[in-house]
Short mmCIF file of C-alpha atoms and ligand atoms in Angstrom, two decimals:
data_model
loop_
_atom_site.label_atom_id
_atom_site.label_comp_id
_atom_site.label_asym_id
_atom_site.label_seq_id
_atom_site.Cartn_x
_atom_site.Cartn_y
_atom_site.Cartn_z
CA MET D 1 0.25 -0.16 -0.05
CA LEU D 2 1.72 3.46 -0.83
CA ARG D 3 0.49 6.94 -0.32
CA LYS D 4 2.11 10.08 0.10
CA LEU D 5 2.16 12.14 3.02
CA GLY D 6 4.22 15.64 3.01
CA ARG D 7 7.88 14.85 2.88
CA ARG D 8 7.29 11.41 3.89
CA GLN D 9 7.19 9.75 0.31
CA ASN D 10 5.66 6.06 -0.49
CA ILE D 11 4.79 4.75 2.92
CA ARG D 12 3.98 1.29 3.21
CA GLN D 13 2.12 -0.40 5.67
CA ASP D 14 2.28 -3.86 7.16
CA ARG D 15 -0.59 -6.37 7.91
CA SER D 16 -1.50 -4.39 10.68
CA GLY D 17 -1.46 -0.89 9.18
CA LEU D 18 1.89 -0.11 10.66
CA GLU D 19 3.95 2.34 8.71
CA VAL D 20 7.50 1.16 6.87
CA PRO D 21 9.99 3.33 5.81
CA PRO D 22 11.11 2.78 2.31
CA GLY D 23 14.00 0.20 2.02
CA GLN D 24 13.27 -1.57 5.10
CA TYR D 25 11.35 -4.97 5.74
CA VAL D 26 9.91 -6.17 8.75
CA THR D 27 10.86 -8.81 11.56
CA GLU D 28 9.24 -10.07 14.14
CA LYS D 29 12.46 -10.86 15.28
CA PHE D 30 14.95 -8.65 17.62
CA PRO D 31 18.54 -9.15 16.01
CA VAL D 32 21.43 -8.11 17.86
CA LEU D 33 23.78 -5.62 16.51
CA THR D 34 26.95 -5.10 17.78
CA PHE D 35 29.96 -3.61 16.99
CA GLY D 36 32.66 -5.60 19.30
CA PRO D 37 32.05 -7.67 22.92
CA THR D 38 29.05 -7.42 25.01
CA PRO D 39 30.46 -5.33 28.01
CA GLU D 40 29.99 -6.47 31.46
CA ILE D 41 28.48 -3.71 33.35
CA ASP D 42 27.54 -3.74 37.23
CA THR D 43 25.35 -1.58 38.40
CA ALA D 44 26.96 -1.00 41.97
CA THR D 45 29.96 0.91 39.87
CA TRP D 46 28.28 2.13 37.19
CA ARG D 47 28.04 5.82 36.91
CA PHE D 48 26.52 8.08 34.45
CA GLN D 49 28.66 11.19 33.18
CA VAL D 50 27.57 14.46 31.76
CA SER D 51 30.64 16.65 30.16
CA GLY D 52 31.03 19.18 27.72
CA LEU D 53 29.45 22.28 27.58
CA VAL D 54 27.37 22.23 30.72
CA GLU D 55 27.31 24.73 33.57
CA LYS D 56 27.96 22.02 36.02
CA GLU D 57 29.55 18.58 35.38
CA LEU D 58 27.14 15.80 36.59
CA THR D 59 27.30 12.14 37.29
CA LEU D 60 24.88 9.71 38.75
CA ASP D 61 24.84 6.76 40.00
CA TRP D 62 22.55 3.72 39.09
CA GLU D 63 20.02 4.04 41.91
CA ALA D 64 20.03 8.01 41.52
CA PHE D 65 19.57 7.59 37.59
CA THR D 66 16.28 4.65 37.93
CA GLY D 67 15.32 6.82 40.81
CA LEU D 68 14.10 9.68 38.02
CA PRO D 69 10.51 9.80 36.98
CA ARG D 70 9.83 6.69 34.64
CA VAL D 71 8.02 6.72 31.25
CA THR D 72 7.01 3.73 28.75
CA VAL D 73 7.07 4.64 24.96
CA ASN D 74 6.08 2.21 22.39
CA ALA D 75 8.35 2.60 19.47
CA PRO D 76 9.22 1.10 15.97
CA PHE D 77 12.84 0.13 15.54
CA HIS D 78 14.48 0.91 12.25
CA CYS D 79 18.14 -0.60 11.61
CA VAL D 80 19.88 0.55 8.46
CA THR D 81 20.82 -2.88 7.84
CA GLN D 82 16.88 -2.56 6.66
CA TRP D 83 15.08 -4.99 9.25
CA SER D 84 12.19 -2.97 11.32
CA ARG D 85 10.78 -4.44 14.44
CA LEU D 86 7.95 -2.36 14.60
CA GLU D 87 6.16 -2.85 17.78
CA ASN D 88 8.70 -2.04 20.88
CA THR D 89 7.95 -1.20 24.58
CA TRP D 90 10.20 0.80 26.26
CA GLU D 91 10.52 1.88 29.77
CA GLY D 92 13.18 4.00 31.38
CA VAL D 93 13.72 7.75 32.03
CA ALA D 94 12.90 10.37 29.39
CA PHE D 95 15.82 12.18 27.75
CA THR D 96 13.99 15.52 28.94
CA GLU D 97 13.92 14.37 32.66
CA VAL D 98 17.27 13.98 32.52
CA MET D 99 18.11 17.37 30.79
CA LYS D 100 16.03 18.57 33.97
CA LEU D 101 19.83 17.97 36.08
CA ILE D 102 21.63 19.83 33.41
CA ALA D 103 22.38 23.33 32.44
CA PRO D 104 23.62 23.22 28.75
CA LYS D 105 25.53 26.43 27.93
CA ALA D 106 23.93 28.68 25.51
CA ASP D 107 25.97 27.56 22.66
CA ALA D 108 25.36 23.66 23.14
CA ARG D 109 23.62 22.20 19.98
CA PHE D 110 24.48 18.62 20.05
CA VAL D 111 25.13 15.91 22.06
CA LEU D 112 27.34 12.67 22.01
CA ALA D 113 26.11 9.82 23.82
CA HIS D 114 28.92 7.67 25.38
CA CYS D 115 28.74 4.06 25.79
CA SER D 116 30.65 1.57 28.18
CA GLY D 117 32.80 -0.37 25.67
CA GLY D 118 33.66 3.37 23.74
CA TYR D 119 30.93 3.36 21.27
CA THR D 120 29.45 6.65 20.49
CA THR D 121 26.72 8.60 18.06
CA ASN D 122 26.16 12.46 17.90
CA LEU D 123 22.11 13.73 18.15
CA PRO D 124 21.66 17.62 17.47
CA LEU D 125 20.27 18.87 20.51
CA GLU D 126 16.41 19.57 19.03
CA VAL D 127 16.49 15.74 17.64
CA ALA D 128 17.22 14.14 21.53
CA ILE D 129 14.87 16.51 23.49
CA ASP D 130 11.56 14.72 22.46
CA ASP D 131 9.14 13.36 23.92
CA ASP D 132 9.75 9.54 22.46
CA VAL D 133 13.77 9.40 23.37
CA LEU D 134 14.63 7.98 26.54
CA PHE D 135 16.72 5.65 28.42
CA ALA D 136 15.70 2.36 28.70
CA TYR D 137 16.33 -0.37 31.20
CA LYS D 138 13.24 -2.42 30.22
CA HIS D 139 11.78 -3.56 26.63
CA ASP D 140 8.80 -5.70 26.46
CA GLY D 141 7.84 -5.65 29.90
CA GLU D 142 11.93 -7.17 30.55
CA PRO D 143 14.93 -5.63 31.50
CA ILE D 144 16.96 -5.23 28.91
CA THR D 145 19.55 -7.79 28.07
CA PRO D 146 23.03 -7.33 27.73
CA GLU D 147 23.45 -7.74 24.09
CA HIS D 148 20.39 -5.61 23.62
CA GLY D 149 22.32 -2.55 25.59
CA GLY D 150 20.93 -3.48 29.27
CA PRO D 151 21.01 -2.27 32.04
CA LEU D 152 20.20 1.03 29.94
CA ARG D 153 20.44 2.43 26.37
CA LEU D 154 19.23 5.27 24.76
CA VAL D 155 16.55 4.65 22.12
CA VAL D 156 15.71 7.37 19.69
CA PRO D 157 12.70 5.84 17.53
CA LYS D 158 12.81 8.91 15.18
CA ARG D 159 16.36 7.60 13.59
CA TYR D 160 17.93 4.56 12.35
CA GLY D 161 18.91 2.28 15.48
CA TRP D 162 22.36 3.21 15.34
CA LYS D 163 21.43 6.49 17.34
CA SER D 164 20.33 4.12 19.75
CA ALA D 165 23.33 3.69 21.99
CA LYS D 166 23.32 0.74 23.95
CA TRP D 167 25.38 0.81 27.29
CA VAL D 168 24.76 4.32 27.77
CA ASN D 169 26.64 5.94 30.66
CA GLY D 170 27.25 9.60 29.45
CA LEU D 171 26.36 12.75 27.26
CA GLU D 172 28.44 15.21 26.21
CA PHE D 173 27.42 18.53 25.15
CA MET D 174 28.79 19.86 21.96
CA ALA D 175 28.95 23.70 19.96
CA GLU D 176 29.37 21.65 16.71
CA ASP D 177 28.55 18.26 15.63
CA LYS D 178 30.81 15.66 15.64
CA PRO D 179 30.92 12.14 14.35
CA GLY D 180 30.32 9.30 16.42
CA PHE D 181 31.24 5.82 15.84
CA TRP D 182 29.33 4.59 13.10
CA GLU D 183 29.27 8.30 11.72
CA ALA D 184 32.95 8.62 11.53
CA ARG D 185 32.79 5.33 9.55
CA GLY D 186 30.44 6.45 6.47
CA TYR D 187 26.74 6.26 8.41
CA HIS D 188 24.84 9.40 7.87
CA MET D 189 25.47 12.40 10.66
CA ASN D 190 21.32 12.31 11.04
CA GLY D 191 20.17 8.92 10.00
CA ASP D 192 16.57 9.79 9.78
CA TYR D 193 14.99 6.98 8.03
CA TRP D 194 12.17 8.72 6.27
CA GLU D 195 14.79 10.50 4.28
CA GLU D 196 16.70 7.25 4.00
CA GLU D 197 19.40 8.94 5.25
CA ARG D 198 21.82 5.72 5.66
CA PHE D 199 25.15 6.37 4.51
CA TRP D 200 26.78 9.99 4.19
CA ASP D 201 28.49 10.57 0.57
CA GLY D 202 30.37 13.67 2.02
CA LEU D 203 28.38 16.13 -0.10
CA GLY D 204 25.33 16.83 2.62
N1 MTE V 301 27.27 0.79 22.23
C1 MTE V 301 26.74 0.41 21.07
N2 MTE V 301 25.35 0.81 20.75
C2 MTE V 301 24.89 0.22 19.55
C3 MTE V 301 25.60 -0.58 18.82
C4 MTE V 301 27.20 -0.75 18.80
O1 MTE V 301 27.78 -1.62 18.26
N3 MTE V 301 27.75 -0.66 20.35
N4 MTE V 301 24.71 -0.86 17.63
C5 MTE V 301 24.18 0.18 17.42
C6 MTE V 301 23.27 -0.44 16.02
S1 MTE V 301 23.88 -0.49 14.54
C7 MTE V 301 21.92 -1.07 15.95
S2 MTE V 301 21.01 -1.03 14.67
C8 MTE V 301 21.19 -0.87 16.95
C9 MTE V 301 20.86 -2.21 17.38
O2 MTE V 301 20.39 -2.92 18.84
P1 MTE V 301 19.80 -4.33 18.97
O3 MTE V 301 21.08 -4.80 19.16
O4 MTE V 301 19.11 -4.22 20.58
O5 MTE V 301 19.05 -4.66 17.97
O6 MTE V 301 22.23 -0.78 18.38
C10 MTE V 301 23.14 0.55 18.04
N5 MTE V 301 23.68 0.77 19.45
MO1 MO V 302 22.33 -0.72 12.84
#
């Protein structure tokens, strides 16, 4: 089924009417996509660190982080390798909730998510500060397994999956955009799946 809606061209729908972005196929499975090994994380020593262009650096331990108000978000997950898992329920702490504890400096316009193991990914602040962006500790009612980013992962429903940083443990606020792990290896800086922003051709 095809229809046109603003800049979203050629939206297909799956059998239950959920939207499928161009070039994606639907799976009920939840594949694991990780570069490198799954890090071992002990929540007793885990810390979440906020750095860069902020008025005051901030560190939260597991208890403090998971003591923040919780949200539930239903959202699709679209991987740039073309699989889409359309129905996911995530539970955790809203990005906007964490922002209440942070005073970014006036020139902070981008954020880099940091992860145990060294993975990073970049987002404009206006994309990160959205109602459906969260730090999730549960997926479909269960604690997120280590392979899927447990104990805590970022979830950015409006971008390809590589922006949903697994084992997230910090945010760095920046004035200029800076490529993360995959962005430095050819993936698109923005990664909007409706625009099929998969790879970066260097021409913008
Ligand atoms: N820390 C970290 N986060 C990561 C990755 C990774 O390799 N390391 N892979 C990304 C990619 S490419 C995708 S598609 C999703 C996959 O999440 P999943 O393994 O839970 O399906 O995680 C993203 N987050
Ligand atoms: Mo991916």
